[in-house]
Short mmCIF file of C-alpha atoms in Angstrom, two decimals:
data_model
loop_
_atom_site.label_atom_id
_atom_site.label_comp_id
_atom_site.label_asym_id
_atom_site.label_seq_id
_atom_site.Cartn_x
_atom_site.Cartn_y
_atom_site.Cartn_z
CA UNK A 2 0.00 0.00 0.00
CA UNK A 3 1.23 3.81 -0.84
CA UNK A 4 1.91 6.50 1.78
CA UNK A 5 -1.02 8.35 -0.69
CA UNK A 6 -3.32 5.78 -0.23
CA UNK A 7 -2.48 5.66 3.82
CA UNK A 8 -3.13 9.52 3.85
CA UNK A 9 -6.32 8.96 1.69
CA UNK A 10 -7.53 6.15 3.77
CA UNK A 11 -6.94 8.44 6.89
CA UNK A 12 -8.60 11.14 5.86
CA UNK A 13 -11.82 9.02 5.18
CA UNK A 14 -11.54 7.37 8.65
CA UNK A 15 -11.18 10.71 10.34
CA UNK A 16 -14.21 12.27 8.39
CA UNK A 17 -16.07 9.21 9.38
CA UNK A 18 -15.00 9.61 12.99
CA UNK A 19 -16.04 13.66 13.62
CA UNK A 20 -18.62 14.52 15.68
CA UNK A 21 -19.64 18.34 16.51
CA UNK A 22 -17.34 20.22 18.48
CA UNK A 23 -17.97 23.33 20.29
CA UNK A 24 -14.96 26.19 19.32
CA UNK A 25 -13.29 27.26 22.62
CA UNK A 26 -14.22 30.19 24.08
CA UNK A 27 -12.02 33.44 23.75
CA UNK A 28 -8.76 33.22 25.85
CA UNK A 29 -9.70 36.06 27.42
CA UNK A 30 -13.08 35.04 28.46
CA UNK A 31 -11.11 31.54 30.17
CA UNK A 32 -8.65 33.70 31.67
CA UNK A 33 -10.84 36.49 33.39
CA UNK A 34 -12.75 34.30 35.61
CA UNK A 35 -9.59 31.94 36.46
CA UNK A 36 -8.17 35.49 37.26
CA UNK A 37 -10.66 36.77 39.46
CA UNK A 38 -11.39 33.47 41.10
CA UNK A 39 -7.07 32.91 41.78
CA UNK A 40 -6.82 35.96 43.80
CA UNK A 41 -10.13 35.74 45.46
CA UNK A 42 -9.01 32.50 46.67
CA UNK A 43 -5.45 33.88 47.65
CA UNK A 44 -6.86 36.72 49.26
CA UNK A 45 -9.07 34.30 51.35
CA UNK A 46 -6.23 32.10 52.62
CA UNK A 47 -4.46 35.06 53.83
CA UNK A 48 -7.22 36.46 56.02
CA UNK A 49 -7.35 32.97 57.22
CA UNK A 50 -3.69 32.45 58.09
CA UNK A 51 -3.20 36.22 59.27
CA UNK A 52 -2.20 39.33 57.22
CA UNK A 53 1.29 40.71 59.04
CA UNK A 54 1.05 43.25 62.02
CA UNK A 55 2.32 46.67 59.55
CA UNK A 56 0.20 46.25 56.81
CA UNK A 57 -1.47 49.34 57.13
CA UNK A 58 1.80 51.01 57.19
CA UNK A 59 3.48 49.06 54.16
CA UNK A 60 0.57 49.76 52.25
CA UNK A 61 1.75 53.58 52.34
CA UNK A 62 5.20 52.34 51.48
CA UNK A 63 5.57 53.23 47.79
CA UNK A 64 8.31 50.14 47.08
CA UNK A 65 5.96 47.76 48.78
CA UNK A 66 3.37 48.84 46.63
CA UNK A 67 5.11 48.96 43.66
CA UNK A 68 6.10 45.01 44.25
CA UNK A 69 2.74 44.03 44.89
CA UNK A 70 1.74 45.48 41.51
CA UNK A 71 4.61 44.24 39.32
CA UNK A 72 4.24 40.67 40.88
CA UNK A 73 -0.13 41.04 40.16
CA UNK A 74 0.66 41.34 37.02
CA UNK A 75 3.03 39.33 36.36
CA UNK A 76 0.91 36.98 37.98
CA UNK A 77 -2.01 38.09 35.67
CA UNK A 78 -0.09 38.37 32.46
CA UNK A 79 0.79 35.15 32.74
CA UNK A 80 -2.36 33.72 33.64
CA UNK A 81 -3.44 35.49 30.07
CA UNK A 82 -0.55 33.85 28.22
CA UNK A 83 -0.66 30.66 29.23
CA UNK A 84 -4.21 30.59 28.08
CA UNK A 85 -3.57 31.68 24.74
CA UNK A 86 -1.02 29.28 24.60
CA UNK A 87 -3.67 26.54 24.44
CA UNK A 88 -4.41 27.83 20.66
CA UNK A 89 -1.86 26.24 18.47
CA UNK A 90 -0.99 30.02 16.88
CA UNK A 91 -1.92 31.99 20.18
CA UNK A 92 -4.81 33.52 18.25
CA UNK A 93 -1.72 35.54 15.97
CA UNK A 94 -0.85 36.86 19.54
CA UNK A 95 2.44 36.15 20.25
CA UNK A 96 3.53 39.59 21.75
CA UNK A 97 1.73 38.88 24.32
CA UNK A 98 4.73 36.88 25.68
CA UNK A 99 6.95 40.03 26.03
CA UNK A 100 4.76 41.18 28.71
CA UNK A 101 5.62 38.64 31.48
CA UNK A 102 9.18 38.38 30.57
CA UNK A 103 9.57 41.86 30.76
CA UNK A 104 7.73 41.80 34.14
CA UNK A 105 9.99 39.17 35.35
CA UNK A 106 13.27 41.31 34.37
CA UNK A 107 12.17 44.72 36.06
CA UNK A 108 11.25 42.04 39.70
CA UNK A 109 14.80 41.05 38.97
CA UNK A 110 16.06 44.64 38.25
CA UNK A 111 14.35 45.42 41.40
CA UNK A 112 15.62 42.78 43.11
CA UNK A 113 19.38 43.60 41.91
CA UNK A 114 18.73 47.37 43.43
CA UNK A 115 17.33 46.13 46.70
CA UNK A 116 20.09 43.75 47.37
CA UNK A 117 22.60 46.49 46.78
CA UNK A 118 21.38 49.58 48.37
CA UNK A 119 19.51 47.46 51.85
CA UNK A 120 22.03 44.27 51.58
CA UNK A 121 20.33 40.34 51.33
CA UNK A 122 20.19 39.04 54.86
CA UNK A 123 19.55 36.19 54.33
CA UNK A 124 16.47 34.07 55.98
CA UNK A 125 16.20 32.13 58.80
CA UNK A 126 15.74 27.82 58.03
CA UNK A 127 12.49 28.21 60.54
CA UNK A 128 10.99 30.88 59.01
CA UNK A 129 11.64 29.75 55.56
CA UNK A 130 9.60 26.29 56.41
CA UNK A 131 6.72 28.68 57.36
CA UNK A 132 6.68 30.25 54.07
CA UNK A 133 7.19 27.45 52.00
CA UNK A 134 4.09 26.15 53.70
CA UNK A 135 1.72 29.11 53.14
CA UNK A 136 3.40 29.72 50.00
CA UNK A 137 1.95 26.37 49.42
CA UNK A 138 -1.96 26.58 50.50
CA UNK A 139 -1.79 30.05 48.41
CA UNK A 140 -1.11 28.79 44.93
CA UNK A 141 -1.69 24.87 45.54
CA UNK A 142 -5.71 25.21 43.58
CA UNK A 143 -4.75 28.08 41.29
CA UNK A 144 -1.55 25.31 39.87
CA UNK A 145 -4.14 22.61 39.82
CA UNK A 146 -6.75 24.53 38.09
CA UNK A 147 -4.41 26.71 35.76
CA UNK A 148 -3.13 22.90 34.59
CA UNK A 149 -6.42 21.66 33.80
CA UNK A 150 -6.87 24.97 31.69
CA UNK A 151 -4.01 24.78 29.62
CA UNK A 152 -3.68 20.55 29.50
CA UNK A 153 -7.32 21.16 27.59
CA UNK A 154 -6.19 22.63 24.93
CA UNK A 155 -3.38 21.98 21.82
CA UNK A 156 -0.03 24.16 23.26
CA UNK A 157 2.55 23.91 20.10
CA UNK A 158 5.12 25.64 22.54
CA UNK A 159 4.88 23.19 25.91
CA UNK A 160 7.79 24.85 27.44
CA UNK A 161 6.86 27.95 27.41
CA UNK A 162 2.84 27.03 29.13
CA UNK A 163 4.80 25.59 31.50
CA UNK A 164 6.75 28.44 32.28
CA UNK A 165 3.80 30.72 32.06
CA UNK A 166 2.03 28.48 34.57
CA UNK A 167 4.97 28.38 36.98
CA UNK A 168 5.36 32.66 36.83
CA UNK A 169 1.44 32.79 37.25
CA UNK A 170 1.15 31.16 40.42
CA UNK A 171 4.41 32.52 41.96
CA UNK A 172 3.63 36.06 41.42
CA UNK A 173 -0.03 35.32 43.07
CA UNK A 174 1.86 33.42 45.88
CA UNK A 175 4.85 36.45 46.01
CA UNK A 176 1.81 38.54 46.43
CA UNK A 177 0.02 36.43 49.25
CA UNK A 178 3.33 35.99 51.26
CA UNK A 179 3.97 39.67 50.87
CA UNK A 180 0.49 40.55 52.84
CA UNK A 181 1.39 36.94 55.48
CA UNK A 182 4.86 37.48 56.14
CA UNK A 183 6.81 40.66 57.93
CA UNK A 184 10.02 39.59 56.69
CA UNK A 185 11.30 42.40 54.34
CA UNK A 186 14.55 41.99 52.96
CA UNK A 187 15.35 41.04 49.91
CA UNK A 188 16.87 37.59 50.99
CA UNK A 189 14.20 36.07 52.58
CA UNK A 190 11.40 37.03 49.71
CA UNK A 191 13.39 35.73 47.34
CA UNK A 192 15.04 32.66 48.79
CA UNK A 193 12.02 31.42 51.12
CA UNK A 194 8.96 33.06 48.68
CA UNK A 195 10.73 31.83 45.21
CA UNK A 196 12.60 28.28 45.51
CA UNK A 197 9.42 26.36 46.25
CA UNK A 198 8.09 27.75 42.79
CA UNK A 199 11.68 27.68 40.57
CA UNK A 200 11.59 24.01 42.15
CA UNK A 201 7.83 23.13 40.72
CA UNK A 202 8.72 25.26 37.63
CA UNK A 203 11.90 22.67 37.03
CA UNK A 204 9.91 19.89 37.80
CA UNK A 205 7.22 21.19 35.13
CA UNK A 206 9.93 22.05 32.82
CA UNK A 207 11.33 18.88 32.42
CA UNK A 208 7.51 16.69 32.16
CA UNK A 209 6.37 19.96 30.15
CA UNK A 210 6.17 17.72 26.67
CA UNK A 211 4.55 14.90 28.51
CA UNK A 212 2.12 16.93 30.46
CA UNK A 213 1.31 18.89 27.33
CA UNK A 214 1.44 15.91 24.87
CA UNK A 215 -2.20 16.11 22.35
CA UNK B 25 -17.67 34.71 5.77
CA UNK B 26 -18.04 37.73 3.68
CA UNK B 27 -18.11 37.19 0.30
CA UNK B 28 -17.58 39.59 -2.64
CA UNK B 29 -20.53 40.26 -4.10
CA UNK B 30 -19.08 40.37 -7.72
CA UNK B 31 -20.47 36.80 -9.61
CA UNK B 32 -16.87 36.31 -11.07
CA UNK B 33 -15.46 35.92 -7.52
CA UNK B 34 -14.30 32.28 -6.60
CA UNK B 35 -12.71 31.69 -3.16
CA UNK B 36 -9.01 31.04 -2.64
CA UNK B 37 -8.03 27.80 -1.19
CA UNK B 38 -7.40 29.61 2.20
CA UNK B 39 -11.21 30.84 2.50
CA UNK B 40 -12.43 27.33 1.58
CA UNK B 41 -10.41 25.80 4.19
CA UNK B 42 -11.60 28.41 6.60
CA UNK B 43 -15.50 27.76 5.35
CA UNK B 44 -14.98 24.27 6.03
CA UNK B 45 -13.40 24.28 9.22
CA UNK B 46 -16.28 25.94 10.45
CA UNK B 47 -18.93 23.25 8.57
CA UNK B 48 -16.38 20.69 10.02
CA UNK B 49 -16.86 22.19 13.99
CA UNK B 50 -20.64 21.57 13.11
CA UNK B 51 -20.01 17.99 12.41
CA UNK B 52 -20.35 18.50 8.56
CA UNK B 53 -18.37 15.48 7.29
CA UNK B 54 -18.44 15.81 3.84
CA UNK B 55 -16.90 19.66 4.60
CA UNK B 56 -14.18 18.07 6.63
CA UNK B 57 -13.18 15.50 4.17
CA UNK B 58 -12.95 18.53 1.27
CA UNK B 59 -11.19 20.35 4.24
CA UNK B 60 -8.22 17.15 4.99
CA UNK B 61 -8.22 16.81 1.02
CA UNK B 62 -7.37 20.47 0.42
CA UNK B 63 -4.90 20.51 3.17
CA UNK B 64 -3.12 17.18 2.96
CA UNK B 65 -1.14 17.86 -0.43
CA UNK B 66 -0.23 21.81 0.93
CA UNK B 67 1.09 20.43 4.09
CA UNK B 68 3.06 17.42 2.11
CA UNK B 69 4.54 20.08 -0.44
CA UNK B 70 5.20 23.01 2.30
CA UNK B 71 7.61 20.23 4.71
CA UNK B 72 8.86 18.50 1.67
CA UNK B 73 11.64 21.25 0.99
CA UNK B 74 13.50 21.41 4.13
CA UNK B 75 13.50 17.35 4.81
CA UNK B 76 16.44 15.06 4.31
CA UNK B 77 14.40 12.26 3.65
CA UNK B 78 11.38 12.70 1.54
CA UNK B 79 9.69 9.76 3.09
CA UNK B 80 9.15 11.47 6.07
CA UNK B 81 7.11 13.97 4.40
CA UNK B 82 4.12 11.29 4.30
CA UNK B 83 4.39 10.22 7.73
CA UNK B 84 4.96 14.12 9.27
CA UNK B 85 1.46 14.39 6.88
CA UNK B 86 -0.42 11.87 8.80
CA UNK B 87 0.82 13.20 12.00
CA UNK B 88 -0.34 17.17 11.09
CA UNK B 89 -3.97 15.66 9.79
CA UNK B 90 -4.56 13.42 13.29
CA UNK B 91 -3.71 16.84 15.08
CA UNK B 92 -6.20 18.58 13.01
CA UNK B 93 -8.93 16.60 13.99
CA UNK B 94 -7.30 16.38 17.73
CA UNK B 95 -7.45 19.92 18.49
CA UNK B 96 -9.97 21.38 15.93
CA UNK B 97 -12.26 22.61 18.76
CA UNK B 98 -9.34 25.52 19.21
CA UNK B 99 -9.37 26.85 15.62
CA UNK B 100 -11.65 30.00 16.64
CA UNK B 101 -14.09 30.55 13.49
CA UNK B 102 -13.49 34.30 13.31
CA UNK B 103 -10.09 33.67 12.60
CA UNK B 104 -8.44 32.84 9.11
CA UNK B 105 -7.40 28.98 9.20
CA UNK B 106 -4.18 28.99 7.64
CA UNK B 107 -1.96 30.34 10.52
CA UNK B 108 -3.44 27.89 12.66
CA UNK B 109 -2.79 24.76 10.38
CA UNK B 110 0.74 26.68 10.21
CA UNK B 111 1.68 26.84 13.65
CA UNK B 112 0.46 22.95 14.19
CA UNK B 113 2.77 21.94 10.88
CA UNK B 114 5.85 23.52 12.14
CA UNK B 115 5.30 21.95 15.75
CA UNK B 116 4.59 18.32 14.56
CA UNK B 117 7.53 18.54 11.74
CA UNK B 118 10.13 19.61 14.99
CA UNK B 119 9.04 16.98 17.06
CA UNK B 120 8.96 14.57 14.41
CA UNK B 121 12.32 15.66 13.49
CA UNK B 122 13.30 15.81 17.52
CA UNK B 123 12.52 11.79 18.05
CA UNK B 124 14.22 11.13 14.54
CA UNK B 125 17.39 12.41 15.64
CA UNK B 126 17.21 11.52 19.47
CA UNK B 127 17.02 7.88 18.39
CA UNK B 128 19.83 8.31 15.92
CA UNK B 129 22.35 9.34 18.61
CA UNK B 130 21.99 5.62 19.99
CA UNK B 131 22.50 4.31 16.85
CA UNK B 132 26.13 3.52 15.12
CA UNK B 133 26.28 3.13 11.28
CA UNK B 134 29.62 2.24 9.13
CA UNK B 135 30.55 4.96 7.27
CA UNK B 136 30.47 2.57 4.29
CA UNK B 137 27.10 1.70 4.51
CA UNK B 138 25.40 2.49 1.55
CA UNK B 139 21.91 3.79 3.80
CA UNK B 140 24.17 6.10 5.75
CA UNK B 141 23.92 9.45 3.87
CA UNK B 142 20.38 8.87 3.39
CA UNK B 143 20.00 8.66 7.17
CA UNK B 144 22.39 10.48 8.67
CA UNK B 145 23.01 13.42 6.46
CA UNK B 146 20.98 16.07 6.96
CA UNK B 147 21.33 17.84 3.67
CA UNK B 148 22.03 15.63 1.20
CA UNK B 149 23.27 18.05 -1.29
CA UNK B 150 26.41 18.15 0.54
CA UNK B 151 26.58 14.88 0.78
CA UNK B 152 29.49 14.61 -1.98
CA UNK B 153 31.73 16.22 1.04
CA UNK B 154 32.56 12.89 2.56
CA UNK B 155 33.67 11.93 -0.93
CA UNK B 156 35.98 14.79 -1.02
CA UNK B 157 37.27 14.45 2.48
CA UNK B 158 38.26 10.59 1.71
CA UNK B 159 39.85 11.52 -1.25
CA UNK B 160 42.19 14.07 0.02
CA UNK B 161 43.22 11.89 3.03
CA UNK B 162 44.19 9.47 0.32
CA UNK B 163 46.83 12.05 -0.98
CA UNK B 164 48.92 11.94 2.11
CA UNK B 165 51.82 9.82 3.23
CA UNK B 166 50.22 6.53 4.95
CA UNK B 167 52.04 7.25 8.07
CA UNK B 168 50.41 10.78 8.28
CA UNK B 169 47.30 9.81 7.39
CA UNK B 170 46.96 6.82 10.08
CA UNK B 171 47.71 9.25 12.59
CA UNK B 172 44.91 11.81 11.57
CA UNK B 173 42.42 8.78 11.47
CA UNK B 174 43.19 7.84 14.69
CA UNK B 175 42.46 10.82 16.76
CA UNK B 176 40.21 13.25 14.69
CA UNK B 177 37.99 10.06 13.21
CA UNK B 178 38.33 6.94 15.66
CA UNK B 179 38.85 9.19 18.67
CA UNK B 180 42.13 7.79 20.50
CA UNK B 181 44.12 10.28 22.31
CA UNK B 182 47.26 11.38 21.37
CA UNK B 183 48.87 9.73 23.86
CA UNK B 184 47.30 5.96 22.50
CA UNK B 185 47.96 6.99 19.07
CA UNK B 186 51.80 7.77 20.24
CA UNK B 187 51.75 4.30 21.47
CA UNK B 188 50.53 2.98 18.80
CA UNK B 189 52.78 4.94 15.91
CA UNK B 190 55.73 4.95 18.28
CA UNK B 191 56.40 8.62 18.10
CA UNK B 192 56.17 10.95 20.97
CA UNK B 193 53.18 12.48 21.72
CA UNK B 194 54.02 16.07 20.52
CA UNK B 195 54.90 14.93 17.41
CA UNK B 196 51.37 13.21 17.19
CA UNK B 197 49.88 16.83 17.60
CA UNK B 198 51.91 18.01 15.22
CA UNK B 199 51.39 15.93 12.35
CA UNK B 200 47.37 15.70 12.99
CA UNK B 201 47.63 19.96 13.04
CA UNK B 202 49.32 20.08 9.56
CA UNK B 203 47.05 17.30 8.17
CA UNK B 204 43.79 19.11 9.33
CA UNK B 205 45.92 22.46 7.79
CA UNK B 206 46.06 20.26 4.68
CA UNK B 207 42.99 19.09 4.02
CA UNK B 208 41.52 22.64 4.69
CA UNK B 209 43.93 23.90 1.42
CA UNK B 210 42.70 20.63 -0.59
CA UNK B 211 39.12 21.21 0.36
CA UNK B 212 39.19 24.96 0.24
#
C-alpha cells in the first residue's frame, strides 16, 4: 500500500470519525474568571492564616506597593498567556509573551537594586519552612486549576505554558506571602517566597512535553 | 464569511479551508473530508523542501492531519485557518524531526554503509563532502594519514595513538595539526 493511499484512507476514517465540536471560548473570556477566582481564593487564605502586624503602614510604602503590583501582574499576564497558549498560533498573539518576561526582568532589576542599596540578609531555616508552607496553600488550587486549563487545549510551545504556569502562580503566591509574612529583605522574599516555585517550575519544565502531549 | 458580491469571484483555497473548518466544527463530514483533502497535499509540499528524507514527508502528513482533527475545537471561526494549520505543521515537523534524531544518537552506522547518507546526512546536497574528504586523506603519506584517522575520526588520544605509531606524543599533535591544515587547502 502507498503512503497516498495511507493519507487517503486516513482522511476518510477521520471524516467518518467527527462529531460536533464546540470552538473554545475566547482566551480572554477563560482567563478572566480563572483570574478573578485565583486571587479571590489567595486573598481568602491570607485572612485565614493572618495578614502581618504593619500592613497598614506598608501599604503607604511606595516600594511595597510597587512590588505588589509588578508581581499582580506578572501573575495576571501570565495567567493570560498561558491561556492563549492553548491555541496552536496563540490567536496571531504572540507579543503577548513580552509582557511577562519583561515583568519578570524589572522584579529582577528590582531585586538587583534592593540587594545592593539594603544588603540580602539572608532568611532564617524556621521561618523559611513557614513560608514554603503558606506559600503552598496560596497557589496549591490556582496550579491545579491553571493545569487543567491549559492541559485542555493543543499548546505547540509546551515549554513555554509551563513556564507561564509556573510565573502565574508565583507572582499570586509572592503577592500572598507579601500581605502573610513581615520579613522584608530582599533575601528572605526571594530565597524562602521563590525556591518552592523555581523548584515546581523545574519539575514542570522537564515533564512539560509529557504533560502537554495532544 | 463575507463574500464579494461580484459573480466572477471564486474563493481562494485559504477561505475554503476556513468555510470548512467551520462546517467541520458543526459535524459536517463531507466539509471536513474537502477540508483534509485540500490541506493534505499543501502540508506534504510546504515540509517536503526542508526534509532530508522525503519519506518522512508522508508520515509528518499523517501526523499534522490526526492533530487537526485532535485539536480542531481551538481553531476559533473568526479567525483565518491557515496560521493555525501553520503553527500545528511547524510543531509536529520539529518533534517529528526531535525523536528522529534523538534515536539516531543511539544508533552507530559504518561509514560505508550504503543507507548512511540517506539517514544520517541532513542535507544531502552536501553529501558529496565525505567523498571529497576521503579523497584528500588518500593524498597523504600513509604514516600521516593513520595518525589523523586515529584521533580526529576513531577518537584515541594522542597519547594511544603515540603508542601505537611509536612517536612521541608532541609529534602526534603536530602531524594531525598540519594534516587538518592540509585538508583545509585541498578542500578549500
Amino acid at each position: 500500500m502507498t503512503e497516498q493511499n495511507n493519507i487517503d484512507d486516513l482522511i476518510g476514517k477521520l471524516s467518518e470519525e467527527l462529531e460536533p465540536v464546540k470552538p473554545m471560548p475566547h482566551p480572554l473570556i477563560q482567563a478572566i474568571p480563572y483570574i478573578v477566582v485565583s486571587f479571590a481564593y489567595m486573598a481568602v487564605v491570607v485572612f485565614y492564616l493572618g495578614i502581618r502586624g504593619d500592613v497598614i503602614e506598608k501599604l503607604g510604602d511606595v516600594a511595597f506597593m510597587v512590588e505588589i503590583f509588578m508581581m499582580s501582574f506578572l501573575a495576571i499576564s501570565s495567567m493570560i498567556t498561558a491561556i492563549y497558549l492553548t491555541v496552536p498560533d496563540m490567536r496571531g498573539e504572540k507579543w503577548i509573551l513580552a509582557i511577562p518576561f519583561t515583568l519578570l526582568a524589572s522584579f529582577f532589576g528590582m531585586v538587583i537594586i534592593k540587594a545592593v542599596s539594603e544588603g540580602v540578609d539572608m532568611p532564617n531555616v524556621h521561618k523559611m519552612d513557614h513560608c514554603m508552607g503558606e506559600g503552598g496553600y496560596m497557589t496549591i488550587i490556582p496550579l491545579a486549576v491553571l493545569l487543567f486549563l491549559t492541559k485542555r487545549g493543543a499548546t505547540t510551545r509546551p515549554y513555554l505554558s509551563a513556564l507561564m504556569t509556573i510565573f502565574a502562580v508565583a507572582g499570586l503566591g509572592y503577592v500572598g506571602l507579601r500581605f502573610t509574612c513581615s520579613m522584608d529583605t530582599i533575601g528572605h522574599a526571594v530565597i524562602s517566597h521563590m525556591i518552592p516555585y523555581i523548584v515546581i517550575g523545574s519539575i514542570l519544565g522537564i515533564a512539560a512535553r509529557k504533560i502537554y502531549k495532544w | 464569511m463575507k463574500k464579494p458580491s461580484n459573480s466572477n469571484y471564486k474563493p481562494a483555497a485559504e477561505d475554503i479551508w476556513t468555510e470548512n473548518a467551520i462546517l467541520a466544527q458543526s459535524g459536517d463530514k463531507s466539509a471536513y473530508n474537502e477540508l483534509l483533502r485540500g490541506i493534505a497535499p499543501f502540508i506534504r509540499n510546504y515540509i517536503l523542501k526542508s526534509l532530508a528524507n522525503p519519506d518522512w514527508a508522508d508520515d509528518i502528513t499523517q501526523e499534522v492531519l490526526l492533530s487537526v482533527h485532535r485539536s480542531l475545537e481551538t481553531y476559533s471561526p473568526d479567525r483565518p485557518f491557515r496560521p493555525w494549520l501553520m503553527a500545528i505543521i511547524n510543531f509536529r515537523r520539529t518533534d517529528f524531526l526531535r525523536k528522529h534524531y534523538n534515536a539516531r544518537e543511539n544508533k552507530q552506522t559504518s561509514l560505508d554503509s550504503p543507507d548512511f547518507l540517506k539517514t544520517h546526512v541532513t542535507e544531502p546536497n552536501h553529501a558529496g563532502e565525505y567523498k571529497d574528504i576521503e579523497s584528500a586523506l588518500a593524498t597523504l603519506p600513509e604514516k600521516q594519514r593513520r595518525v589523523f584517522e586515529m584521533i580526529k575520526i576513531e577518537g584515541y588520544s594522542a597519547k594511544e595513538v603515540a603508542n601505537e605509531m611509536d612517536m612521541s606524543v608532541s609529534a602526534v599533535k603536530v602531524s594531525a595539526h598540519r594534516t587538518m591544515n592540509k585538508l583545509k587547502e585541498i578542500l578549500g
